[in-house]
Short mmCIF file of C-alpha atoms in Angstrom, two decimals:
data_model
loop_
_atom_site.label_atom_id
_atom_site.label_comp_id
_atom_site.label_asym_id
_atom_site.label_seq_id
_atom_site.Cartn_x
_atom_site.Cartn_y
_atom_site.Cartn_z
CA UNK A 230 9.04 5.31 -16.92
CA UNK A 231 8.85 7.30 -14.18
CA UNK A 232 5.35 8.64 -13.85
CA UNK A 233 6.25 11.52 -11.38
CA UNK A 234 8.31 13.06 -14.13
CA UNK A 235 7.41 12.00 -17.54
CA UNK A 236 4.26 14.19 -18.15
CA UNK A 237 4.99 17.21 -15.86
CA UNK A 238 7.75 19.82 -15.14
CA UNK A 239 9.54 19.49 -11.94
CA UNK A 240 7.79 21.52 -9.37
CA UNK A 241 5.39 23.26 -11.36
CA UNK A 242 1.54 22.52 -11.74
CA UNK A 243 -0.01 20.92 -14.71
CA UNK A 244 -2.17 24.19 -16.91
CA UNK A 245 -5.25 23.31 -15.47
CA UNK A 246 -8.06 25.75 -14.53
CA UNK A 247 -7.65 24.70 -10.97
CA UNK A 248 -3.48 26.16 -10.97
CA UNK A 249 -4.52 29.13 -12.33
CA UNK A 250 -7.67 30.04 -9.99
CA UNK A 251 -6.34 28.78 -6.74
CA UNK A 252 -2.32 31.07 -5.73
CA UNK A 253 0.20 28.07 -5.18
CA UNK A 254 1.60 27.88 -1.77
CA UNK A 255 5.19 29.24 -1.13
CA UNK A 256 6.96 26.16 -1.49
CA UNK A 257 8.09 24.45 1.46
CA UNK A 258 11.93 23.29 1.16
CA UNK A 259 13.35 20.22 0.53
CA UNK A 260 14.67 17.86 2.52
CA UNK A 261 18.52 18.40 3.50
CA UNK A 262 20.42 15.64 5.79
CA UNK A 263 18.85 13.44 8.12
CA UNK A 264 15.43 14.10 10.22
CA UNK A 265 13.99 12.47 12.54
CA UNK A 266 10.28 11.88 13.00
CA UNK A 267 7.63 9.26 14.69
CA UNK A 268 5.94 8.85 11.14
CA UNK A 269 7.32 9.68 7.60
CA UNK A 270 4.73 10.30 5.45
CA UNK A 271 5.18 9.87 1.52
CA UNK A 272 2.64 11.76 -1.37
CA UNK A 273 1.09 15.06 -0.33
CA UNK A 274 -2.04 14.40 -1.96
CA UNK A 275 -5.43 14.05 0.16
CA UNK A 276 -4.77 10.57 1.53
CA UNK A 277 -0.59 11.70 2.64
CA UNK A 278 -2.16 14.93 4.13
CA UNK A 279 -5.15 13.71 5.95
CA UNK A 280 -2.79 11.27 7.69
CA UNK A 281 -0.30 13.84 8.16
CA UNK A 282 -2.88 16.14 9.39
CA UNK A 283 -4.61 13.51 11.97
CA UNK A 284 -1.35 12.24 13.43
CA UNK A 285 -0.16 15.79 14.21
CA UNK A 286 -3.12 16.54 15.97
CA UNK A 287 -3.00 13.19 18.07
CA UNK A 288 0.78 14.35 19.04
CA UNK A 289 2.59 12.61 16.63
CA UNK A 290 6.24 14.39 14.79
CA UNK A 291 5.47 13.83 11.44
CA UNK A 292 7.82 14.44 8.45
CA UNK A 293 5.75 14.84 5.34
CA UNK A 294 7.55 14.14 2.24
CA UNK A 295 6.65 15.10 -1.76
CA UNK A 296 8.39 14.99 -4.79
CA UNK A 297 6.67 17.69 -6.42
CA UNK A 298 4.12 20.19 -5.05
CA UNK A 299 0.98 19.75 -2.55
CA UNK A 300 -1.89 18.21 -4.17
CA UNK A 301 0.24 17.88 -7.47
CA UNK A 302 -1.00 14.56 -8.33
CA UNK A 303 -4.53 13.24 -8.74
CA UNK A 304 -5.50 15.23 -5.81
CA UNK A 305 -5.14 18.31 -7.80
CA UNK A 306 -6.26 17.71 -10.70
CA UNK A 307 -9.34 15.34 -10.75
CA UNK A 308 -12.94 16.42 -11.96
CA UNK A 309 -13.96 17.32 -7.89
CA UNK A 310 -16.62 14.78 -7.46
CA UNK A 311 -17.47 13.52 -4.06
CA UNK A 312 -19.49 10.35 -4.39
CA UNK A 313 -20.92 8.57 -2.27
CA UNK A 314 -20.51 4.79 -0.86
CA UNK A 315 -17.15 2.60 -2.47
CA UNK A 316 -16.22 2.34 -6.11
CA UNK A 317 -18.51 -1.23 -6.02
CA UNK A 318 -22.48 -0.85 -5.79
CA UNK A 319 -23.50 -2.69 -2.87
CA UNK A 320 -25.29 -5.60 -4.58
CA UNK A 321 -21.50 -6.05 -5.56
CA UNK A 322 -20.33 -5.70 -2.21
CA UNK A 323 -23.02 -7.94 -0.83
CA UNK A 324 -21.60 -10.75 -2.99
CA UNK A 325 -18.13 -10.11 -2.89
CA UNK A 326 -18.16 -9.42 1.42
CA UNK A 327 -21.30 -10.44 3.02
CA UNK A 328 -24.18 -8.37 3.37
CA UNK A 329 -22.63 -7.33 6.98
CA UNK A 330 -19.39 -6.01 5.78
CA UNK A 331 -21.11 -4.48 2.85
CA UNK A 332 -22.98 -2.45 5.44
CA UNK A 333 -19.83 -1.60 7.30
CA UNK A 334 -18.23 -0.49 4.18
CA UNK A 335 -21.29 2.09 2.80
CA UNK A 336 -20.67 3.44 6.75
CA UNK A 337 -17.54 4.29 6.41
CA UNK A 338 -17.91 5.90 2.57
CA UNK A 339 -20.26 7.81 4.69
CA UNK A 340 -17.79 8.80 7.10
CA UNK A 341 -15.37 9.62 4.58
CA UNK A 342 -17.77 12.41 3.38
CA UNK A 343 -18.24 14.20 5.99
CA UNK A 344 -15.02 13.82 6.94
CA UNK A 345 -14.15 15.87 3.80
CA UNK A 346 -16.82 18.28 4.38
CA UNK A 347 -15.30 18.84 7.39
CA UNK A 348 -11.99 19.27 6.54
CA UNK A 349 -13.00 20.55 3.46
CA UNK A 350 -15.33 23.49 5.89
CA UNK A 351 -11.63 24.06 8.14
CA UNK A 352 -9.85 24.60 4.59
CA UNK A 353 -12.56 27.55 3.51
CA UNK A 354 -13.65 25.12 0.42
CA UNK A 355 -17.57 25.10 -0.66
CA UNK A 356 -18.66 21.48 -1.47
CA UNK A 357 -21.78 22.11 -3.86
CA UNK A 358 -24.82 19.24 -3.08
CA UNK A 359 -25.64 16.71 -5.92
CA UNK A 360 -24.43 14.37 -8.31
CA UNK A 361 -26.62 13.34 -11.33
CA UNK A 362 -25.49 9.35 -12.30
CA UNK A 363 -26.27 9.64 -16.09
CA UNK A 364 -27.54 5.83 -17.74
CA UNK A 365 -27.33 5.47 -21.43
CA UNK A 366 -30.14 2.57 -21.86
CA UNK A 367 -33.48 0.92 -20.18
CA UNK A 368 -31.16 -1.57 -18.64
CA UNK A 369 -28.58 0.72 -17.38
CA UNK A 370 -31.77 2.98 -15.73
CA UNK A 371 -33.27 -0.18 -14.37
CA UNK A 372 -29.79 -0.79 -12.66
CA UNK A 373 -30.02 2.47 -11.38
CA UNK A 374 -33.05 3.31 -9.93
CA UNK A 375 -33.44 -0.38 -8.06
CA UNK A 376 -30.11 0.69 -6.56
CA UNK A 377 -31.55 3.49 -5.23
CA UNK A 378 -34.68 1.53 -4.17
CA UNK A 379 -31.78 -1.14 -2.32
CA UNK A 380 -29.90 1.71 -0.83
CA UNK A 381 -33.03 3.12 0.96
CA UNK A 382 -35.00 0.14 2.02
CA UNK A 383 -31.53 -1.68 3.55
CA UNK A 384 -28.98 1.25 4.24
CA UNK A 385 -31.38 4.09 5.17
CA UNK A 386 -30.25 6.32 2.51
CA UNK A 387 -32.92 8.17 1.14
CA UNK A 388 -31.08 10.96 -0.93
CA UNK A 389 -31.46 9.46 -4.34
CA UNK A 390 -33.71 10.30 -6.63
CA UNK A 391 -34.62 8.02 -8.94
CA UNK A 392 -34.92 10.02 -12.72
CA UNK A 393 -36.43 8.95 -15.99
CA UNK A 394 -35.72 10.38 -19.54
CA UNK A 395 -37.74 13.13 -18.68
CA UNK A 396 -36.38 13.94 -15.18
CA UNK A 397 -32.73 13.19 -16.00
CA UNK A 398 -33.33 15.74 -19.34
CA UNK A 399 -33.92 18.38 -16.82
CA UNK A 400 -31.06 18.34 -15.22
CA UNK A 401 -28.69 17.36 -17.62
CA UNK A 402 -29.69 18.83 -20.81
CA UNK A 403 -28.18 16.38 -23.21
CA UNK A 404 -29.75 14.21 -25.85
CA UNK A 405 -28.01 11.15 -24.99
CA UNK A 406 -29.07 9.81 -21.99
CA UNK A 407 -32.03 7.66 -21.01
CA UNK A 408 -32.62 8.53 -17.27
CA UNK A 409 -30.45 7.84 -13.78
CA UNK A 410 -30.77 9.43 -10.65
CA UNK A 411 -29.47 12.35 -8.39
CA UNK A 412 -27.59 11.60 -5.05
CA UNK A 413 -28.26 14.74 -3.38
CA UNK A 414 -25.97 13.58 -0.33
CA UNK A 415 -22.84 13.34 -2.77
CA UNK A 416 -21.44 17.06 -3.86
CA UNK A 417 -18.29 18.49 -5.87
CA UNK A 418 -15.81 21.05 -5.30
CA UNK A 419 -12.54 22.75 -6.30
CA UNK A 420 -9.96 19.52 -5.80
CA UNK A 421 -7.13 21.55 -5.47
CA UNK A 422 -8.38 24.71 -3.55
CA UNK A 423 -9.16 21.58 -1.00
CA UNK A 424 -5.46 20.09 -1.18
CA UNK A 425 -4.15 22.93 -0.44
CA UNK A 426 -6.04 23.98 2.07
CA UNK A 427 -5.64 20.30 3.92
CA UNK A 428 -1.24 21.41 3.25
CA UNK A 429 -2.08 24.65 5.30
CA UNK A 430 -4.20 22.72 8.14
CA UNK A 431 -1.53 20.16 8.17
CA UNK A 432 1.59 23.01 8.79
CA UNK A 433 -0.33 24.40 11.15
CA UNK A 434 -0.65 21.07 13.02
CA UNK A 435 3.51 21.15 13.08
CA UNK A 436 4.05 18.67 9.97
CA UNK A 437 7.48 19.44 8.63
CA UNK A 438 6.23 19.33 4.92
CA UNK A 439 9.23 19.52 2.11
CA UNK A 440 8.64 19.59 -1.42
CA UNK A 441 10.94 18.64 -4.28
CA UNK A 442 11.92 15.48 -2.21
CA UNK A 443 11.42 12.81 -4.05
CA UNK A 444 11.63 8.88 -2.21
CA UNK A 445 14.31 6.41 -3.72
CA UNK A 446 14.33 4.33 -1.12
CA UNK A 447 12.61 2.67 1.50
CA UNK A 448 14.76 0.50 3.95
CA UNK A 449 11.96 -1.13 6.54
CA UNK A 450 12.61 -1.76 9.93
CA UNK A 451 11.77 -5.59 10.57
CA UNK A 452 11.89 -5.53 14.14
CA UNK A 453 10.17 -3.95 17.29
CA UNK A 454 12.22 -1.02 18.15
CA UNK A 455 14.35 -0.88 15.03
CA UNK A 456 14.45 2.29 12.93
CA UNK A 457 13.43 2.74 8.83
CA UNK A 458 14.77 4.65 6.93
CA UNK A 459 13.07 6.62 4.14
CA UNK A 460 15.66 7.85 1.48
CA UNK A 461 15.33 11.23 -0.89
CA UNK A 462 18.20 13.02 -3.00
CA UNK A 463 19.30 15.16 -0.65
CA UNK A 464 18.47 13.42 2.90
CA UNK A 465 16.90 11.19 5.15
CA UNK A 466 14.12 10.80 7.80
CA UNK A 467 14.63 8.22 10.46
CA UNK A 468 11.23 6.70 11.64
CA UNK A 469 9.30 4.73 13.51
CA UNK A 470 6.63 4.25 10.97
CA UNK A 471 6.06 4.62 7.11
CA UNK A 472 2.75 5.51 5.71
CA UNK A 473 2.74 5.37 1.43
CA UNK A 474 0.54 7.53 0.31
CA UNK A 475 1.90 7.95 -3.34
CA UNK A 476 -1.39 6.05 -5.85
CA UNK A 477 -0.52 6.04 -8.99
CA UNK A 478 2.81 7.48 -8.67
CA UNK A 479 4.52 4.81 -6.33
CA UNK A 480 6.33 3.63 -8.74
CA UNK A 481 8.80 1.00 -7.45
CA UNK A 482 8.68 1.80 -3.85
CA UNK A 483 7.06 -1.39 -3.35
CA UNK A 484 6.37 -4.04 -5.75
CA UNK A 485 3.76 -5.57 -3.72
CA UNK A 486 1.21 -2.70 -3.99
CA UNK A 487 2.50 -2.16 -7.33
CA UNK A 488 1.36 -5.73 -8.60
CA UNK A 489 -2.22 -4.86 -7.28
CA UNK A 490 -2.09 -1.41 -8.26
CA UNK A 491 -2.38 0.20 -11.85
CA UNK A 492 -2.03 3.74 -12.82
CA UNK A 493 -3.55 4.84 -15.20
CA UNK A 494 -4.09 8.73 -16.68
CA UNK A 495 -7.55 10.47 -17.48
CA UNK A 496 -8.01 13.82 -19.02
CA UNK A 497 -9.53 17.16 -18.19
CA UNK A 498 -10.92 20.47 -20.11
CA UNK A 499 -12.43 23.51 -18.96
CA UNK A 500 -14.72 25.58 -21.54
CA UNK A 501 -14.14 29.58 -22.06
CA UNK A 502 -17.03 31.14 -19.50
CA UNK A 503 -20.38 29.95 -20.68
CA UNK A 504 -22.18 32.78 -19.08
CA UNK A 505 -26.43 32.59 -20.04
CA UNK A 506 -25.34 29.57 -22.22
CA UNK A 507 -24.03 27.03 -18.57
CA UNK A 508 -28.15 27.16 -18.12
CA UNK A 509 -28.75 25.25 -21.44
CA UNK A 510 -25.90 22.36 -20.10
CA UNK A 511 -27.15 22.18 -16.41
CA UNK A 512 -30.67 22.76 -14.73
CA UNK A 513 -28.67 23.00 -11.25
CA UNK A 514 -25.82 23.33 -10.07
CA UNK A 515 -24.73 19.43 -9.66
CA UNK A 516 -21.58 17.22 -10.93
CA UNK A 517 -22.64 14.38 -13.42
CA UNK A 518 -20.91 11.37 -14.28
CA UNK A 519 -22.38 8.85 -17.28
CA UNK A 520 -22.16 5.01 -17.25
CA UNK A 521 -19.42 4.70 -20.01
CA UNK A 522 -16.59 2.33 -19.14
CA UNK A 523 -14.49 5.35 -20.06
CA UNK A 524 -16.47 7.59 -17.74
CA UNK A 525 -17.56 10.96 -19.06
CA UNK A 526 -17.85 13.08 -15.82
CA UNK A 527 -18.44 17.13 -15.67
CA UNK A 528 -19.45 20.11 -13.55
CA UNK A 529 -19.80 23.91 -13.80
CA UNK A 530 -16.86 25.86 -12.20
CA UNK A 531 -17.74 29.30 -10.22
CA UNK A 532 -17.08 30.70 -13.13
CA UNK A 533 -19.48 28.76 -15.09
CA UNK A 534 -17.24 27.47 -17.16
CA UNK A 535 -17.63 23.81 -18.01
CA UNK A 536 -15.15 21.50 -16.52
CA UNK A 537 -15.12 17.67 -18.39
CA UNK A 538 -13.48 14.68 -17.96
CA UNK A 539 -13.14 12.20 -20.47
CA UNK A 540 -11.14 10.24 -23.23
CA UNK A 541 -9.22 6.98 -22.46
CA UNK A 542 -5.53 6.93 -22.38
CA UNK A 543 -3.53 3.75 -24.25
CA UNK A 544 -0.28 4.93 -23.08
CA UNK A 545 1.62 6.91 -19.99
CA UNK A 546 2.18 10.05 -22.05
CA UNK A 547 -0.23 12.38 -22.25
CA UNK A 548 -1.27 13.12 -26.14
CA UNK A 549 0.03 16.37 -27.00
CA UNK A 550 -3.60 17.87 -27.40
CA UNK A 551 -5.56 16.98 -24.86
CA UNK A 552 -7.89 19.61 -25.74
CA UNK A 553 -8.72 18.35 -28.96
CA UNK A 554 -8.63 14.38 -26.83
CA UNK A 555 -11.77 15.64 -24.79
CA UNK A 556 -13.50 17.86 -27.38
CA UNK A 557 -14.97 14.75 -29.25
CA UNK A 558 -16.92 13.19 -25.74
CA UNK A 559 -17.87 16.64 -24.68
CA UNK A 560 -19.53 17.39 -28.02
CA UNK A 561 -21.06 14.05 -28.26
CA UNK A 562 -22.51 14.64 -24.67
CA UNK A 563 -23.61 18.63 -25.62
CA UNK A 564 -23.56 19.17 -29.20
CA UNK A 565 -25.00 22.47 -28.55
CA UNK A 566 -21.04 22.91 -27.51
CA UNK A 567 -19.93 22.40 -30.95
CA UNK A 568 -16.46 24.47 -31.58
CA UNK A 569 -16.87 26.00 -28.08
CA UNK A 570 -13.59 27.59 -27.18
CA UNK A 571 -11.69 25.75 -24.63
CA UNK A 572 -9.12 27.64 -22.20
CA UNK A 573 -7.62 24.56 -20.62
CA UNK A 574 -6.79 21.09 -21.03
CA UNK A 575 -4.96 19.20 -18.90
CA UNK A 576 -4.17 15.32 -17.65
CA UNK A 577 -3.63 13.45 -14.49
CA UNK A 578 -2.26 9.90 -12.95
CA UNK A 579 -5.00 7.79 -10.87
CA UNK A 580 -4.63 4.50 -10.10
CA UNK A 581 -6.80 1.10 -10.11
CA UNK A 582 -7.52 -2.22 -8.99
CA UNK A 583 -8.51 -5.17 -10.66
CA UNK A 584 -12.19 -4.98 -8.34
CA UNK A 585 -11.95 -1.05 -7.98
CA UNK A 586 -11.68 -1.53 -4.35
CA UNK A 587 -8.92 0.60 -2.45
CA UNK A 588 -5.90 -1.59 -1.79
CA UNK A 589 -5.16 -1.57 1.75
CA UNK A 590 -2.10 -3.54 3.20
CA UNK A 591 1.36 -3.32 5.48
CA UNK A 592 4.39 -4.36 2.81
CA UNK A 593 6.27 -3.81 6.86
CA UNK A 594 5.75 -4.34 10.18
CA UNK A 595 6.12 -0.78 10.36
CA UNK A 596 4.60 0.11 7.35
CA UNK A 597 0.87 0.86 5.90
CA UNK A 598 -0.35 1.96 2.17
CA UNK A 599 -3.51 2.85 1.02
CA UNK A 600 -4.14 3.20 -2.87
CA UNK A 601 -5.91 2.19 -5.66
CA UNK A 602 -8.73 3.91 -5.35
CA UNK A 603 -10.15 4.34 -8.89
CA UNK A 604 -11.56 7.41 -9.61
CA UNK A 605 -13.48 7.50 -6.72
CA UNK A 606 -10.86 8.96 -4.37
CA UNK A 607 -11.86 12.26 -3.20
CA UNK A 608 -13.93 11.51 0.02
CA UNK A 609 -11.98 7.84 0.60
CA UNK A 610 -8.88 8.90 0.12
CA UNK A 611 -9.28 11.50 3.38
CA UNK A 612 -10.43 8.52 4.90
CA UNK A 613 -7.74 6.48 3.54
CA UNK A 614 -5.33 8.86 5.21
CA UNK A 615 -7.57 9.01 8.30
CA UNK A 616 -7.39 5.34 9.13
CA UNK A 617 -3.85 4.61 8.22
CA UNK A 618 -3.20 7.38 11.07
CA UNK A 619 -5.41 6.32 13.35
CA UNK A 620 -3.58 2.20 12.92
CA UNK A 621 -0.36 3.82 13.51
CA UNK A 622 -1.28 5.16 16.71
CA UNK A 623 -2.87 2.04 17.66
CA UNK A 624 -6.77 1.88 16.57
CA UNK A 625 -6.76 -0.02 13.59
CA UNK A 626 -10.68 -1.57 13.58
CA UNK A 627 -10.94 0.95 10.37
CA UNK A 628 -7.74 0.25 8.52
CA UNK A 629 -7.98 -3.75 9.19
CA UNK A 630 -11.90 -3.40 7.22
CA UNK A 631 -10.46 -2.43 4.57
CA UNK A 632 -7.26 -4.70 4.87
CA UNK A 633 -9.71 -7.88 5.15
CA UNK A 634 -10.99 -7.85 1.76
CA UNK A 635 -10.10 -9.72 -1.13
CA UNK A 636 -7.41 -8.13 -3.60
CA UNK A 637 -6.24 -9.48 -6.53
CA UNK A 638 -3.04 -8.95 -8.13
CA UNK A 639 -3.15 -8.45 -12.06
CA UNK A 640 -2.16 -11.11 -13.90
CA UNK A 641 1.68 -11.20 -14.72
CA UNK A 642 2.06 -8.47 -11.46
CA UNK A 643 3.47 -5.18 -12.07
CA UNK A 644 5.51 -6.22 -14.98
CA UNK A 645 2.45 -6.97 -16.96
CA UNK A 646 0.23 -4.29 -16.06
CA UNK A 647 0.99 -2.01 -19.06
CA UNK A 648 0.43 -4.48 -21.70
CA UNK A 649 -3.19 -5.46 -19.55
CA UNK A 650 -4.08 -1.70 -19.56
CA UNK A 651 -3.85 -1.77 -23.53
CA UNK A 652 -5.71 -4.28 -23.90
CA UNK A 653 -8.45 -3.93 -21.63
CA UNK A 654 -9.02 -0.04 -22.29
CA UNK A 655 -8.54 -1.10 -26.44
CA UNK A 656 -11.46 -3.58 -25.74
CA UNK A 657 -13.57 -1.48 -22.96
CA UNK A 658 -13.29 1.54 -25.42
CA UNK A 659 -14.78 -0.68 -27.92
CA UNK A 660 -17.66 -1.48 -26.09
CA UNK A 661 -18.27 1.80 -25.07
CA UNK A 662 -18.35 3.13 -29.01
CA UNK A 663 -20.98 0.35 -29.29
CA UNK A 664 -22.97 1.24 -26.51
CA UNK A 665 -22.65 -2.13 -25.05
#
């Protein structure tokens, strides 16, 4: 199945609240014939962009290739929550890296946020301050506040607040958490008000973007001073280098990455306008995510609607009412939302790893991808795109970090990723009902 196509309509957004707020771009055109470029970039999402973006500036001729429309994938459509450090705690990255790389990694989490927030500042995109990390049990709070206690004794980051029932309650005004914290250094914003703004930086720059041109092919240069060749329906681009910047829509481009790279899809609502009623959800204006396996994760919009994530997927089509999919966690998290209307519902494509680490590697001499970062993409993923750029033009300290640590494939590779996913979300699901 191909993941680009099954779900969607060619060249047209998903219904999300995001399309309809934020005027699509005029499209750019697709590729015709053969082009010629120092680096042919593949997925306009934040990671393609940001590399597209960086290498223009550095005086690179970029060709910036995407099947459908900027930002169309996860970039577009996630739930706009900039976290900070990796996808792993750092206890986990202590034991998994060394307590020295583990440092080296929360640094550059750090630089990938402001990185966004600058980009996101060039774009004309507000990122809003806070995100509330909601625990369901004593242990789970435990966890979190000697986290926080770990992050500011050995990291020097002192923007967590540690929150019990009381605290957390305050904030987030549901009955079914037991405390957390607040990262006021993490934020949220629109997601695809800042794709598209990163697709207008990047033209600007002189990236030749095209739309509607979707990669079949990928014939690698093996060889110093040979040429690659990246294929679409309707032309070519010649190159020096190849960056893949496609996630959970690479498909078979390369069955390396895909063997340590899952997609998976996640769902999204947004609530009619709340009005008086958003101040009996949130007590600020923050992003909060829970500690479900299945992660629960929601913010208020300008508008003050509610936006929510939530429901696990056992399949790559989307249900045919995702609305009614997401109604069930939202009104277990606020049942003072019971039968709220909602305007919107839509679904996305992310993709994971078997440690929830970003998959860095070079399937080419010639050739870099950066993926896999599991729901924790929209500060990394700039980075992502950043430091892939950066490698191609020859300082690759940043990219090689990231390269170094340890990845495994999933069992059986990519051909048994799909029966892994229904098993493991059929079991994780379970645990989550039970509150284990």
């Amino acid at each position: 199945m191909n993941l680009l196509f099954a779900n969607d309509r060619r060249g047209e957004y998903p219904p999300s609240l995001y399309a309809e707020q934020n005027p699509a771009l005029p499209p750019f055109p697709p590729l015709r014939g053969d082009a010629r470029a120092d680096v042919a970039v593949v997925g306009a999402g934040y990671t393609g962009l940001s590399a597209a973006l960086t290498l223009a500036r550095a005086g690179r001729s970029v060709v910036l290739l995407e099947a459908q429309r900027m930002g169309f994938g996860a970039s577009g459509r996630n739930g706009g929550q900039m976290g900070s450090g990796q996808r792993l705690e750092v206890d986990k990255l202590e034991r998994m890296a060394g307590r020295t790389a583990a440092r080296r990694l929360w640094d550059m989490a750090e630089e990938a946020k402001s990185l966004t927030r600058v980009l996101a500042a060039e774009a004309g995109v507000t990122v809003h301050p806070g995100i509330a990390h909601a625990a369901r049990n004593p242990r789970e709070v435990r966890h979190a506040h000697e986290n926080a206690e770990r992050l500011a004794r050995d990291y020097g980051y002192a923007l967590i607040e540690p929150l019990d029932a009381a605290g957390l309650r305050a904030l987030v005004k549901s009955p079914l958490y037991a405390g957390g914290d607040l990262d006021r250094g993490a934020g949220h914003l629109d997601p695809l008000a800042l794709a598209l703004g990163l697709a207008r930086l990047a033209a600007a720059a002189g990236v030749r973007i095209h739309e509607g041109a979707h990669v079949h092919a990928i014939s690698h240069a093996r060889r110093a001073g040979e040429t690659s060749i990246v294929q679409t329906g309707t032309g070519r681009v010649l190159c020096d280098h190849v960056i893949l910047a496609a996630n959970g829509y690479l498909g078979h481009l390369d069955m390396g990455v895909a063997a340590r790279v899952m997609p998976i899809n996640n769902f999204v609502v947004a609530t009619e306008p709340l009005g008086a009623r958003a101040d009996d959800i949130l007590g600020e204006n923050i992003a909060v995510h829970d500690t479900r396996f299945v992660v629960n994760y929601w913010r208020l919009s300008e508008d003050r609607r509610l936006v929510f994530g939530g429901g696990e997927s056992l399949g790559y089509r989307f249900p045919r009412d995702i609305a009614a999919k997401v109604r069930r966690p939202l009104e277990q998290v606020y049942p003072q939302l019971k039968g709220v209307r909602i305007t919107h519902g839509w679904g996305g494509t992310l993709a994971i790893t078997m440690n929830r680490m970003p998959y860095f590697a070079r399937p080419a001499p010639n050739c870099l991808s950066a993926s896999g970062f599991s729901g924790h993409g929209v500060a990394l993923a700039n980075l992502s795109g950043k430091l892939m750029a950066q490698a191609v033009i020859g300082q690759s300290e940043g990219f090689e970090t990231m390269a170094a640590l340890p990845l495994p494939a999933f069992p059986g590779g990519a051909a048994l990723r799909w029966p892994l996913l229904v098993a493991g979300m059929g079991w994780y699901s379970l645990r989550d009902r039970l509150g284990v």
